[in-house]
Amino acid sequence: MIEIRDLSKTYNHFSDKVKILNNISLSIDKGQWCTIIGPSGTGKSTFLNCVAGLLQPDDGEIIYEGVNIYSLKDKVKSEYRRFNIGFIFQDFKLLPHYSVLDNVALPLIYDEPKKPLYTKAKSLLEMVGIKEQIFNRLPEALSGGEKQRIAIARALIANPKVLICDEPTGNLDINNRNIILDLLSEFKNSGKTIIMVTHDEEVANRGDIIYKLSNGILEERMKKNDAFSLESNN
Amino acid sequence: MMRLVWNRIISRKLVSFTIILALFGIFLLIPIGFQNTNETKLAVDNSIAEQGRGTYDILVRPSHSRTKVEKEVGMVEENYIGDSEGGISIQEWEKIKQNPTIEVAAPVASIGYFSGKKTSVELPQLDESTRFTWEFYTSDGQKEYSLSEPQSLVYFKESEPGNTQYLKVLHNETASGATLDVMLPQTYHLLAAIDIESEQKLTNVDYSELKNEFDSFSLDVIIKTFGNIPIIKVIQREDINIPIKMKLKADTLTLDISDYRKKLSLTEKDWLMSADRNKIKQVIGELNTKKPASTSEHEIDLTSFQKPFDGTAVKINNQFKVDLASDFASDRGETTVYYTAEKLDYNSENDILNIKIIENGQPPSYKKIVKKGESLYNGVKPKFLIEQVGIFSPKVDKESKLSSSPLGIYATSEIKMEKGQVLKPTTVPGSFIPQPAGGLITLESAEIIKGSKPIDAIRVRVAGISKYNKLAQQKIEKVATKLLQDGYEVDIVAGSSFKNATLEVEGIGKVIAPWTTLGVAQELEESWNGLTLLTTILFVTFVFVWFVSRLLFEKGTLEKEDELLTILGWPRKKIIRRNYLEQYFLLFIAYILSILFIAILNLEINYYLISSCILIIAILMINIIFSIKRKKSDRVIAYKHSPSLVYHSRIIMPTMLILFTSTILLVVQIASFGNTLFMSQQSTLGQFTVDVILGFQLFILISTFILSTFGLTECLNTLFYARREEFNMYHIIGWTKKRILIHLSKEIFIWTSFSICLGLITSYLILLKMGVRIDWIIVGIISSASILCIVVGFVTIAKNLFMQSREN
């Protein structure tokens, strides 16, 4: 579904050039949960931004359903993001002046009629476990777990095929973390592709495939339970 | 702490630079503005004091004598006293004259259009018998008008000196055997009455010839013919000539005088003109059809020889050139016929004054005229006779003066067609060009012709004034009030000066005429001083609002950092001090720069003092605004309408306040500046004043514009900066650049249009109260709204594109 070919990105750090992504090639299938793991500053978010069409790589291609997204015009690239990709961030990125419901509806507010859009937003909020009483509240008045569930609902409003998650559980306690991961599992099971970056091993293990990003190079890594079963078999 | 503050200033380079620049502008502009206000006021006062006083201060007219056009356009045409109906008696004038605060009270009365004695033009006696045919023409500079029917005379070569043989049909004239005389046509000229002494004091012109005695021979003839009737002495204006041309055709005929003697039943010794008049007419008719052997045509300009009340007799020599005549005829038969005219009926339309033809003729008449008196040829004893006894030469020198009190009867300024062709008054009473007085008589004579209240206007010069300053104004106002209380129409004329008026004259086209404003100096002084004061107040208010607003939104942007510092354990006092310090830094950098600049420009100590005062006020404002504790909003439910506006109100409200003040300042300044400029252009004194202070007004206007732009740009920058995460979010979720811009523009449109509209309404009300012309208010509103919309639109689009390019 998504094919990443020879992806490279270099940043200028004072007078030095740091190659943060170095010829990365990767293929992600439909309905696959792909996790990228690595310590802070290794380029995980840069990788996600490149995949999402937000950051032009220096080299390489991102092929989505056979089309290189960086060959698209700005307008088409925006549409690609709007209808194909849902974003979930560590800091939720909810707009503080809009209500919970408005935040969820925001991506398609100019594309769909208001009434069905808000009905859809409400059902998504209910699906992620947000009660109707807080639909009109400001995000500032909510807990971190609630905010992230709202962010997930917003990511799903356009029914995207791909969810890009940048440390989605980084700001959450264990309980909320598990709730969010369970939700993501459900979406994965419903056929959505998930690309997630994290530095949390436990979170990473929820994915189908784990890659480790280190020194700009992506290496596939065995999952802990797979390694355990391999050891037991031996 | 100092390092922290300094680092924040450095990290926000562009914002800090903009603030320093704006503050520097304020530290420099306000003292310069104050100083210039004083200098401007002084310049206006001085120019008006020096230039504002004309030859007289107050114009007194009978009540209700102000004309419709005067009320409408605030100006009078040249020689506006002509064609007036009087209304003030000599006794009333004498009473006014006795007022000790009045130095001169010079009365003037327009009498009507009179004609002087006609004189003759002698035709040449050529070698061959000649048929002369002629016609007299006058001209208004554009067209020629015939003054008489074509006439003819047939000259016979058999003439001898003293016995000239010719045939001519006579019209109210006698024939002479000495010369071939033809009479010039009658022309009419304005006659006005003055008081010799006071007029002389007012104009420095010598009118003493009005005291000349009559020529004893003429007097004897008059008394013998008419008995003891009043004879009115007239002095004619020396520098006026009457435009008259003679078109003369000379046909050489082959004639035998004997044949015509027979036809006229005359003997060989008889003079041809002694024949029966009917027979002459018959023979002339025959001669007029006779084919000439040769023909020559001549256009002879007699203008330079013809004066209003005493033309010069001329002789056309054999080369058809003009010489002075030694033997001539003169005719006073029509001098007792005169005309009075009504004032011209101007209709004002779109700043153009329309004049219609009242009576078609040669030339057409633009006024209603009434014929008065009787021709002496009718055998009726006249009520009076006029006799020219001398001349006067007014020195009309308007070009060198910024102000000119319109004397009302002497102006001879050029009236031009749009393309520059000069027009002149015609020699008939109905000309649309107001004639200057061609002759003057005494007030006593005026009473004989016009009745007991002949005076149309009294021009009053107030005593004890050397300069037109405040004290002088008060003196003049006092005298004017007294005259007003006595029931007269009173105008303070100080500063009256010339202003071109566009006339649309039927049958002629567009004409530019120099009209005169009445009494503009005081109004001018008040309006310019008022404008300067208003500009300064508005500018200072704007600066104050701008400074308060920027402190408020600076405080808003610092709030998050303040919260963080509180979490880190900083005491509130320390946090406030940190916030003060940053503002102090910016303020002092700007202050020091401005002081350096003032020193470089070598300005007076006042500039330093004003700058320092601003610094103290600014420090106080910083302390007050930053020490006010803001109550944190505990709102949980989102606003239904315009949530982002409410959420960002801490930044948007000060921006709206700046926009509101900028709008008022710009509209009021542009409109009142334009209005004052326009009003000043009404007069040459006004134009001079404009030249003196235009620079300052433009300086303030441009400064306002720059500061408004700075203020708005800074506010919008801060707003964009505070919402940069939001725009990034829109980008991530797949909104196109266009969509983000539209979304943002809609929001900005709501609050900017609200502020601008509120500012426009407020300024409209202020300007209405100030009495500014509605067209200037509209100009102010449209231009200010456009300027501000362009600034807001430009900053919004530019900033949006800039932020999006960074996101990409």
PDB file of C-alpha atoms in Angstrom, chain B residues 53-265:
ATOM      1  CA  ARG B  53      -5.341  93.447   5.326  1.00  0.00           C
ATOM      2  CA  GLY B  54      -6.495  95.011   2.122  1.00  0.00           C
ATOM      3  CA  THR B  55      -7.343  98.612   1.447  1.00  0.00           C
ATOM      4  CA  TYR B  56     -10.347  98.462   3.747  1.00  0.00           C
ATOM      5  CA  ASP B  57     -11.682  96.216   6.480  1.00  0.00           C
ATOM      6  CA  ILE B  58     -15.459  96.242   6.382  1.00  0.00           C
ATOM      7  CA  LEU B  59     -17.924  96.338   3.552  1.00  0.00           C
ATOM      8  CA  VAL B  60     -21.230  97.906   4.521  1.00  0.00           C
ATOM      9  CA  ARG B  61     -24.226  97.435   2.274  1.00  0.00           C
ATOM     10  CA  PRO B  62     -27.961  97.988   2.652  1.00  0.00           C
ATOM     11  CA  SER B  63     -29.638  95.079   4.398  1.00  0.00           C
ATOM     12  CA  HIS B  64     -30.579  92.107   2.192  1.00  0.00           C
ATOM     13  CA  SER B  65     -28.296  93.221  -0.599  1.00  0.00           C
ATOM     14  CA  ARG B  66     -26.296  89.992  -0.625  1.00  0.00           C
ATOM     15  CA  THR B  67     -26.948  88.325  -3.975  1.00  0.00           C
ATOM     16  CA  LYS B  68     -28.042  84.732  -4.511  1.00  0.00           C
ATOM     17  CA  VAL B  69     -24.707  83.769  -6.081  1.00  0.00           C
ATOM     18  CA  GLU B  70     -22.769  85.417  -3.270  1.00  0.00           C
ATOM     19  CA  LYS B  71     -24.679  83.348  -0.725  1.00  0.00           C
ATOM     20  CA  GLU B  72     -24.172  80.170  -2.740  1.00  0.00           C
ATOM     21  CA  VAL B  73     -20.494  80.355  -3.653  1.00  0.00           C
ATOM     22  CA  GLY B  74     -19.202  82.827  -1.076  1.00  0.00           C
ATOM     23  CA  MET B  75     -17.658  85.005  -3.753  1.00  0.00           C
ATOM     24  CA  VAL B  76     -18.514  88.101  -5.706  1.00  0.00           C
ATOM     25  CA  GLU B  77     -17.759  88.905  -9.310  1.00  0.00           C
ATOM     26  CA  GLU B  78     -15.487  91.788 -10.108  1.00  0.00           C
ATOM     27  CA  ASN B  79     -17.113  95.207 -10.050  1.00  0.00           C
ATOM     28  CA  TYR B  80     -19.924  93.660  -8.056  1.00  0.00           C
ATOM     29  CA  ILE B  81     -21.190  97.046  -6.898  1.00  0.00           C
ATOM     30  CA  GLY B  82     -22.359  97.889 -10.407  1.00  0.00           C
ATOM     31  CA  ASP B  83     -26.049  97.370 -11.163  1.00  0.00           C
ATOM     32  CA  SER B  84     -27.039  97.919  -7.536  1.00  0.00           C
ATOM     33  CA  GLU B  85     -30.174  99.765  -6.513  1.00  0.00           C
ATOM     34  CA  GLY B  86     -28.788 101.864  -3.680  1.00  0.00           C
ATOM     35  CA  GLY B  87     -30.321 101.944  -0.221  1.00  0.00           C
ATOM     36  CA  ILE B  88     -28.045 104.119   1.905  1.00  0.00           C
ATOM     37  CA  SER B  89     -28.496 107.875   2.044  1.00  0.00           C
ATOM     38  CA  ILE B  90     -25.736 110.469   2.203  1.00  0.00           C
ATOM     39  CA  GLN B  91     -26.904 111.367   5.752  1.00  0.00           C
ATOM     40  CA  GLU B  92     -26.525 107.748   6.853  1.00  0.00           C
ATOM     41  CA  TRP B  93     -23.034 107.616   5.371  1.00  0.00           C
ATOM     42  CA  GLU B  94     -22.068 110.829   7.148  1.00  0.00           C
ATOM     43  CA  LYS B  95     -23.253 109.335  10.421  1.00  0.00           C
ATOM     44  CA  ILE B  96     -21.087 106.268   9.873  1.00  0.00           C
ATOM     45  CA  LYS B  97     -18.148 108.479   8.932  1.00  0.00           C
ATOM     46  CA  GLN B  98     -18.389 110.345  12.223  1.00  0.00           C
ATOM     47  CA  ASN B  99     -17.601 107.194  14.233  1.00  0.00           C
ATOM     48  CA  PRO B 100     -14.115 107.902  15.701  1.00  0.00           C
ATOM     49  CA  THR B 101     -13.063 104.253  15.371  1.00  0.00           C
ATOM     50  CA  ILE B 102     -13.503 104.545  11.619  1.00  0.00           C
ATOM     51  CA  GLU B 103     -10.573 105.964   9.696  1.00  0.00           C
ATOM     52  CA  VAL B 104     -12.187 106.004   6.267  1.00  0.00           C
ATOM     53  CA  ALA B 105     -15.744 105.387   5.123  1.00  0.00           C
ATOM     54  CA  ALA B 106     -15.795 105.542   1.337  1.00  0.00           C
ATOM     55  CA  PRO B 107     -19.217 105.346  -0.264  1.00  0.00           C
ATOM     56  CA  VAL B 108     -19.907 104.155  -3.770  1.00  0.00           C
ATOM     57  CA  ALA B 109     -23.044 104.238  -5.860  1.00  0.00           C
ATOM     58  CA  SER B 110     -23.579 102.700  -9.250  1.00  0.00           C
ATOM     59  CA  ILE B 111     -25.673 104.998 -11.385  1.00  0.00           C
ATOM     60  CA  GLY B 112     -26.232 103.265 -14.690  1.00  0.00           C
ATOM     61  CA  TYR B 113     -24.886 102.977 -18.190  1.00  0.00           C
ATOM     62  CA  PHE B 114     -24.369 106.341 -19.867  1.00  0.00           C
ATOM     63  CA  SER B 115     -23.025 107.467 -23.147  1.00  0.00           C
ATOM     64  CA  GLY B 116     -20.692 110.368 -23.781  1.00  0.00           C
ATOM     65  CA  LYS B 117     -20.815 112.749 -26.697  1.00  0.00           C
ATOM     66  CA  LYS B 118     -20.429 111.151 -30.071  1.00  0.00           C
ATOM     67  CA  THR B 119     -17.524 112.375 -32.189  1.00  0.00           C
ATOM     68  CA  SER B 120     -16.914 112.207 -35.869  1.00  0.00           C
ATOM     69  CA  VAL B 121     -14.763 110.139 -38.176  1.00  0.00           C
ATOM     70  CA  GLU B 122     -13.635 112.078 -41.233  1.00  0.00           C
ATOM     71  CA  LEU B 123     -13.487 110.109 -44.467  1.00  0.00           C
ATOM     72  CA  PRO B 124     -10.715 110.751 -47.019  1.00  0.00           C
ATOM     73  CA  GLN B 125     -11.323 112.957 -50.063  1.00  0.00           C
ATOM     74  CA  LEU B 126      -9.765 110.898 -52.852  1.00  0.00           C
ATOM     75  CA  ASP B 127      -8.842 111.912 -56.398  1.00  0.00           C
ATOM     76  CA  GLU B 128     -11.764 110.028 -57.884  1.00  0.00           C
ATOM     77  CA  SER B 129     -15.432 110.074 -57.036  1.00  0.00           C
ATOM     78  CA  THR B 130     -15.927 107.415 -54.400  1.00  0.00           C
ATOM     79  CA  ARG B 131     -18.783 105.550 -52.820  1.00  0.00           C
ATOM     80  CA  PHE B 132     -17.966 104.843 -49.184  1.00  0.00           C
ATOM     81  CA  THR B 133     -19.863 102.130 -47.376  1.00  0.00           C
ATOM     82  CA  TRP B 134     -19.124 101.518 -43.707  1.00  0.00           C
ATOM     83  CA  GLU B 135     -20.240  99.679 -40.685  1.00  0.00           C
ATOM     84  CA  PHE B 136     -19.067  99.964 -37.041  1.00  0.00           C
ATOM     85  CA  TYR B 137     -18.294  96.902 -35.012  1.00  0.00           C
ATOM     86  CA  THR B 138     -17.500  96.169 -31.427  1.00  0.00           C
ATOM     87  CA  SER B 139     -16.028  92.980 -30.029  1.00  0.00           C
ATOM     88  CA  ASP B 140     -16.054  91.017 -26.792  1.00  0.00           C
ATOM     89  CA  GLY B 141     -12.734  89.444 -27.716  1.00  0.00           C
ATOM     90  CA  GLN B 142     -14.334  86.399 -29.234  1.00  0.00           C
ATOM     91  CA  LYS B 143     -17.067  87.630 -31.554  1.00  0.00           C
ATOM     92  CA  GLU B 144     -17.715  90.828 -33.406  1.00  0.00           C
ATOM     93  CA  TYR B 145     -21.025  92.603 -33.155  1.00  0.00           C
ATOM     94  CA  SER B 146     -22.322  95.233 -35.507  1.00  0.00           C
ATOM     95  CA  LEU B 147     -23.102  98.541 -33.790  1.00  0.00           C
ATOM     96  CA  SER B 148     -24.954 100.117 -36.676  1.00  0.00           C
ATOM     97  CA  GLU B 149     -26.622  99.388 -39.987  1.00  0.00           C
ATOM     98  CA  PRO B 150     -24.348  99.704 -43.041  1.00  0.00           C
ATOM     99  CA  GLN B 151     -24.393 103.317 -44.240  1.00  0.00           C
ATOM    100  CA  SER B 152     -23.061 104.903 -47.347  1.00  0.00           C
ATOM    101  CA  LEU B 153     -21.827 108.241 -48.630  1.00  0.00           C
ATOM    102  CA  VAL B 154     -20.961 109.180 -52.200  1.00  0.00           C
ATOM    103  CA  TYR B 155     -18.145 111.645 -52.679  1.00  0.00           C
ATOM    104  CA  PHE B 156     -17.757 113.653 -55.871  1.00  0.00           C
ATOM    105  CA  LYS B 157     -14.271 114.497 -57.113  1.00  0.00           C
ATOM    106  CA  GLU B 158     -15.430 117.974 -58.114  1.00  0.00           C
ATOM    107  CA  SER B 159     -15.234 119.013 -54.444  1.00  0.00           C
ATOM    108  CA  GLU B 160     -13.305 122.103 -53.416  1.00  0.00           C
ATOM    109  CA  PRO B 161     -11.813 123.001 -50.034  1.00  0.00           C
ATOM    110  CA  GLY B 162     -14.616 124.162 -47.790  1.00  0.00           C
ATOM    111  CA  ASN B 163     -17.181 122.983 -50.254  1.00  0.00           C
ATOM    112  CA  THR B 164     -17.067 119.250 -50.241  1.00  0.00           C
ATOM    113  CA  GLN B 165     -19.555 117.679 -52.586  1.00  0.00           C
ATOM    114  CA  TYR B 166     -21.113 114.486 -51.344  1.00  0.00           C
ATOM    115  CA  LEU B 167     -24.448 112.793 -50.840  1.00  0.00           C
ATOM    116  CA  LYS B 168     -25.496 110.992 -47.707  1.00  0.00           C
ATOM    117  CA  VAL B 169     -28.716 110.090 -45.894  1.00  0.00           C
ATOM    118  CA  LEU B 170     -28.720 111.950 -42.588  1.00  0.00           C
ATOM    119  CA  HIS B 171     -29.834 110.364 -39.295  1.00  0.00           C
ATOM    120  CA  ASN B 172     -30.264 112.807 -36.418  1.00  0.00           C
ATOM    121  CA  GLU B 173     -27.264 114.768 -37.562  1.00  0.00           C
ATOM    122  CA  THR B 174     -26.267 117.772 -39.533  1.00  0.00           C
ATOM    123  CA  ALA B 175     -24.174 117.911 -42.637  1.00  0.00           C
ATOM    124  CA  SER B 176     -20.991 119.902 -42.979  1.00  0.00           C
ATOM    125  CA  GLY B 177     -19.531 121.229 -46.137  1.00  0.00           C
ATOM    126  CA  ALA B 178     -16.012 121.282 -44.786  1.00  0.00           C
ATOM    127  CA  THR B 179     -15.387 117.587 -44.239  1.00  0.00           C
ATOM    128  CA  LEU B 180     -16.796 114.152 -44.983  1.00  0.00           C
ATOM    129  CA  ASP B 181     -17.849 113.426 -41.434  1.00  0.00           C
ATOM    130  CA  VAL B 182     -19.619 110.320 -40.207  1.00  0.00           C
ATOM    131  CA  MET B 183     -20.566 109.915 -36.559  1.00  0.00           C
ATOM    132  CA  LEU B 184     -19.312 107.150 -34.303  1.00  0.00           C
ATOM    133  CA  PRO B 185     -22.019 104.969 -32.810  1.00  0.00           C
ATOM    134  CA  GLN B 186     -23.300 105.406 -29.276  1.00  0.00           C
ATOM    135  CA  THR B 187     -21.498 103.288 -26.623  1.00  0.00           C
ATOM    136  CA  TYR B 188     -22.544 102.871 -23.007  1.00  0.00           C
ATOM    137  CA  HIS B 189     -20.384 102.847 -19.899  1.00  0.00           C
ATOM    138  CA  LEU B 190     -20.924 102.390 -16.218  1.00  0.00           C
ATOM    139  CA  LEU B 191     -21.138 105.580 -14.269  1.00  0.00           C
ATOM    140  CA  ALA B 192     -20.494 105.431 -10.536  1.00  0.00           C
ATOM    141  CA  ALA B 193     -20.548 108.000  -7.768  1.00  0.00           C
ATOM    142  CA  ILE B 194     -17.944 108.455  -5.064  1.00  0.00           C
ATOM    143  CA  ASP B 195     -16.939 110.857  -2.343  1.00  0.00           C
ATOM    144  CA  ILE B 196     -13.753 112.465  -3.603  1.00  0.00           C
ATOM    145  CA  GLU B 197     -11.934 112.731  -0.275  1.00  0.00           C
ATOM    146  CA  SER B 198     -12.696 109.355   1.226  1.00  0.00           C
ATOM    147  CA  GLU B 199     -12.178 107.556  -2.082  1.00  0.00           C
ATOM    148  CA  GLN B 200      -8.820 109.231  -2.426  1.00  0.00           C
ATOM    149  CA  LYS B 201      -7.859 108.120   1.108  1.00  0.00           C
ATOM    150  CA  LEU B 202      -8.898 104.579   0.303  1.00  0.00           C
ATOM    151  CA  THR B 203      -7.344 104.169  -3.121  1.00  0.00           C
ATOM    152  CA  ASN B 204      -4.599 106.818  -3.231  1.00  0.00           C
ATOM    153  CA  VAL B 205      -5.979 107.858  -6.593  1.00  0.00           C
ATOM    154  CA  ASP B 206      -6.432 111.483  -7.524  1.00  0.00           C
ATOM    155  CA  TYR B 207     -10.066 112.341  -8.200  1.00  0.00           C
ATOM    156  CA  SER B 208      -9.602 116.087  -7.894  1.00  0.00           C
ATOM    157  CA  GLU B 209     -10.499 116.708 -11.534  1.00  0.00           C
ATOM    158  CA  LEU B 210     -14.063 116.105 -10.496  1.00  0.00           C
ATOM    159  CA  LYS B 211     -13.818 119.602  -8.997  1.00  0.00           C
ATOM    160  CA  ASN B 212     -12.840 121.095 -12.362  1.00  0.00           C
ATOM    161  CA  GLU B 213     -15.004 123.876 -13.706  1.00  0.00           C
ATOM    162  CA  PHE B 214     -17.078 123.499 -16.879  1.00  0.00           C
ATOM    163  CA  ASP B 215     -15.759 124.834 -20.101  1.00  0.00           C
ATOM    164  CA  SER B 216     -17.381 128.258 -20.251  1.00  0.00           C
ATOM    165  CA  PHE B 217     -18.213 128.047 -23.941  1.00  0.00           C
ATOM    166  CA  SER B 218     -20.015 124.699 -23.518  1.00  0.00           C
ATOM    167  CA  LEU B 219     -21.756 126.015 -20.404  1.00  0.00           C
ATOM    168  CA  ASP B 220     -23.027 129.075 -22.286  1.00  0.00           C
ATOM    169  CA  VAL B 221     -24.343 126.883 -25.093  1.00  0.00           C
ATOM    170  CA  ILE B 222     -26.098 124.578 -22.642  1.00  0.00           C
ATOM    171  CA  ILE B 223     -27.698 127.391 -20.682  1.00  0.00           C
ATOM    172  CA  LYS B 224     -28.832 129.057 -23.868  1.00  0.00           C
ATOM    173  CA  THR B 225     -30.319 125.840 -25.171  1.00  0.00           C
ATOM    174  CA  PHE B 226     -31.743 124.175 -22.052  1.00  0.00           C
ATOM    175  CA  GLY B 227     -31.989 126.870 -19.468  1.00  0.00           C
ATOM    176  CA  ASN B 228     -30.918 126.337 -15.863  1.00  0.00           C
ATOM    177  CA  ILE B 229     -30.789 122.546 -15.654  1.00  0.00           C
ATOM    178  CA  PRO B 230     -28.427 120.465 -13.469  1.00  0.00           C
ATOM    179  CA  ILE B 231     -25.178 119.677 -15.241  1.00  0.00           C
ATOM    180  CA  ILE B 232     -23.403 116.666 -13.847  1.00  0.00           C
ATOM    181  CA  LYS B 233     -19.615 116.655 -13.920  1.00  0.00           C
ATOM    182  CA  VAL B 234     -18.061 113.383 -15.047  1.00  0.00           C
ATOM    183  CA  ILE B 235     -14.443 112.344 -14.915  1.00  0.00           C
ATOM    184  CA  GLN B 236     -13.649 109.574 -17.309  1.00  0.00           C
ATOM    185  CA  ARG B 237     -11.349 106.674 -16.677  1.00  0.00           C
ATOM    186  CA  GLU B 238      -8.176 107.205 -18.610  1.00  0.00           C
ATOM    187  CA  ASP B 239      -7.014 103.637 -19.106  1.00  0.00           C
ATOM    188  CA  ILE B 240     -10.165 102.216 -20.658  1.00  0.00           C
ATOM    189  CA  ASN B 241     -10.587 102.097 -24.403  1.00  0.00           C
ATOM    190  CA  ILE B 242     -13.700 101.088 -26.229  1.00  0.00           C
ATOM    191  CA  PRO B 243     -13.319  98.273 -28.723  1.00  0.00           C
ATOM    192  CA  ILE B 244     -14.556  99.812 -31.985  1.00  0.00           C
ATOM    193  CA  LYS B 245     -13.680  98.945 -35.534  1.00  0.00           C
ATOM    194  CA  MET B 246     -14.854 100.497 -38.762  1.00  0.00           C
ATOM    195  CA  LYS B 247     -15.193  98.337 -41.821  1.00  0.00           C
ATOM    196  CA  LEU B 248     -14.903 100.706 -44.749  1.00  0.00           C
ATOM    197  CA  LYS B 249     -15.400  99.953 -48.417  1.00  0.00           C
ATOM    198  CA  ALA B 250     -14.313 102.491 -51.017  1.00  0.00           C
ATOM    199  CA  ASP B 251     -15.751 102.027 -54.542  1.00  0.00           C
ATOM    200  CA  THR B 252     -14.317 104.265 -57.246  1.00  0.00           C
ATOM    201  CA  LEU B 253     -17.179 105.502 -59.417  1.00  0.00           C
ATOM    202  CA  THR B 254     -17.207 107.307 -62.736  1.00  0.00           C
ATOM    203  CA  LEU B 255     -19.630 110.149 -62.062  1.00  0.00           C
ATOM    204  CA  ASP B 256     -20.514 113.445 -63.620  1.00  0.00           C
ATOM    205  CA  ILE B 257     -21.705 115.803 -60.879  1.00  0.00           C
ATOM    206  CA  SER B 258     -23.865 117.757 -63.390  1.00  0.00           C
ATOM    207  CA  ASP B 259     -26.059 114.715 -63.979  1.00  0.00           C
ATOM    208  CA  TYR B 260     -26.812 114.469 -60.282  1.00  0.00           C
ATOM    209  CA  ARG B 261     -27.369 118.182 -59.842  1.00  0.00           C
ATOM    210  CA  LYS B 262     -30.059 117.846 -62.410  1.00  0.00           C
ATOM    211  CA  LYS B 263     -31.575 114.868 -60.681  1.00  0.00           C
ATOM    212  CA  LEU B 264     -31.539 116.787 -57.393  1.00  0.00           C
ATOM    213  CA  SER B 265     -32.936 119.927 -59.065  1.00  0.00           C
TER     214      SER B 265
END
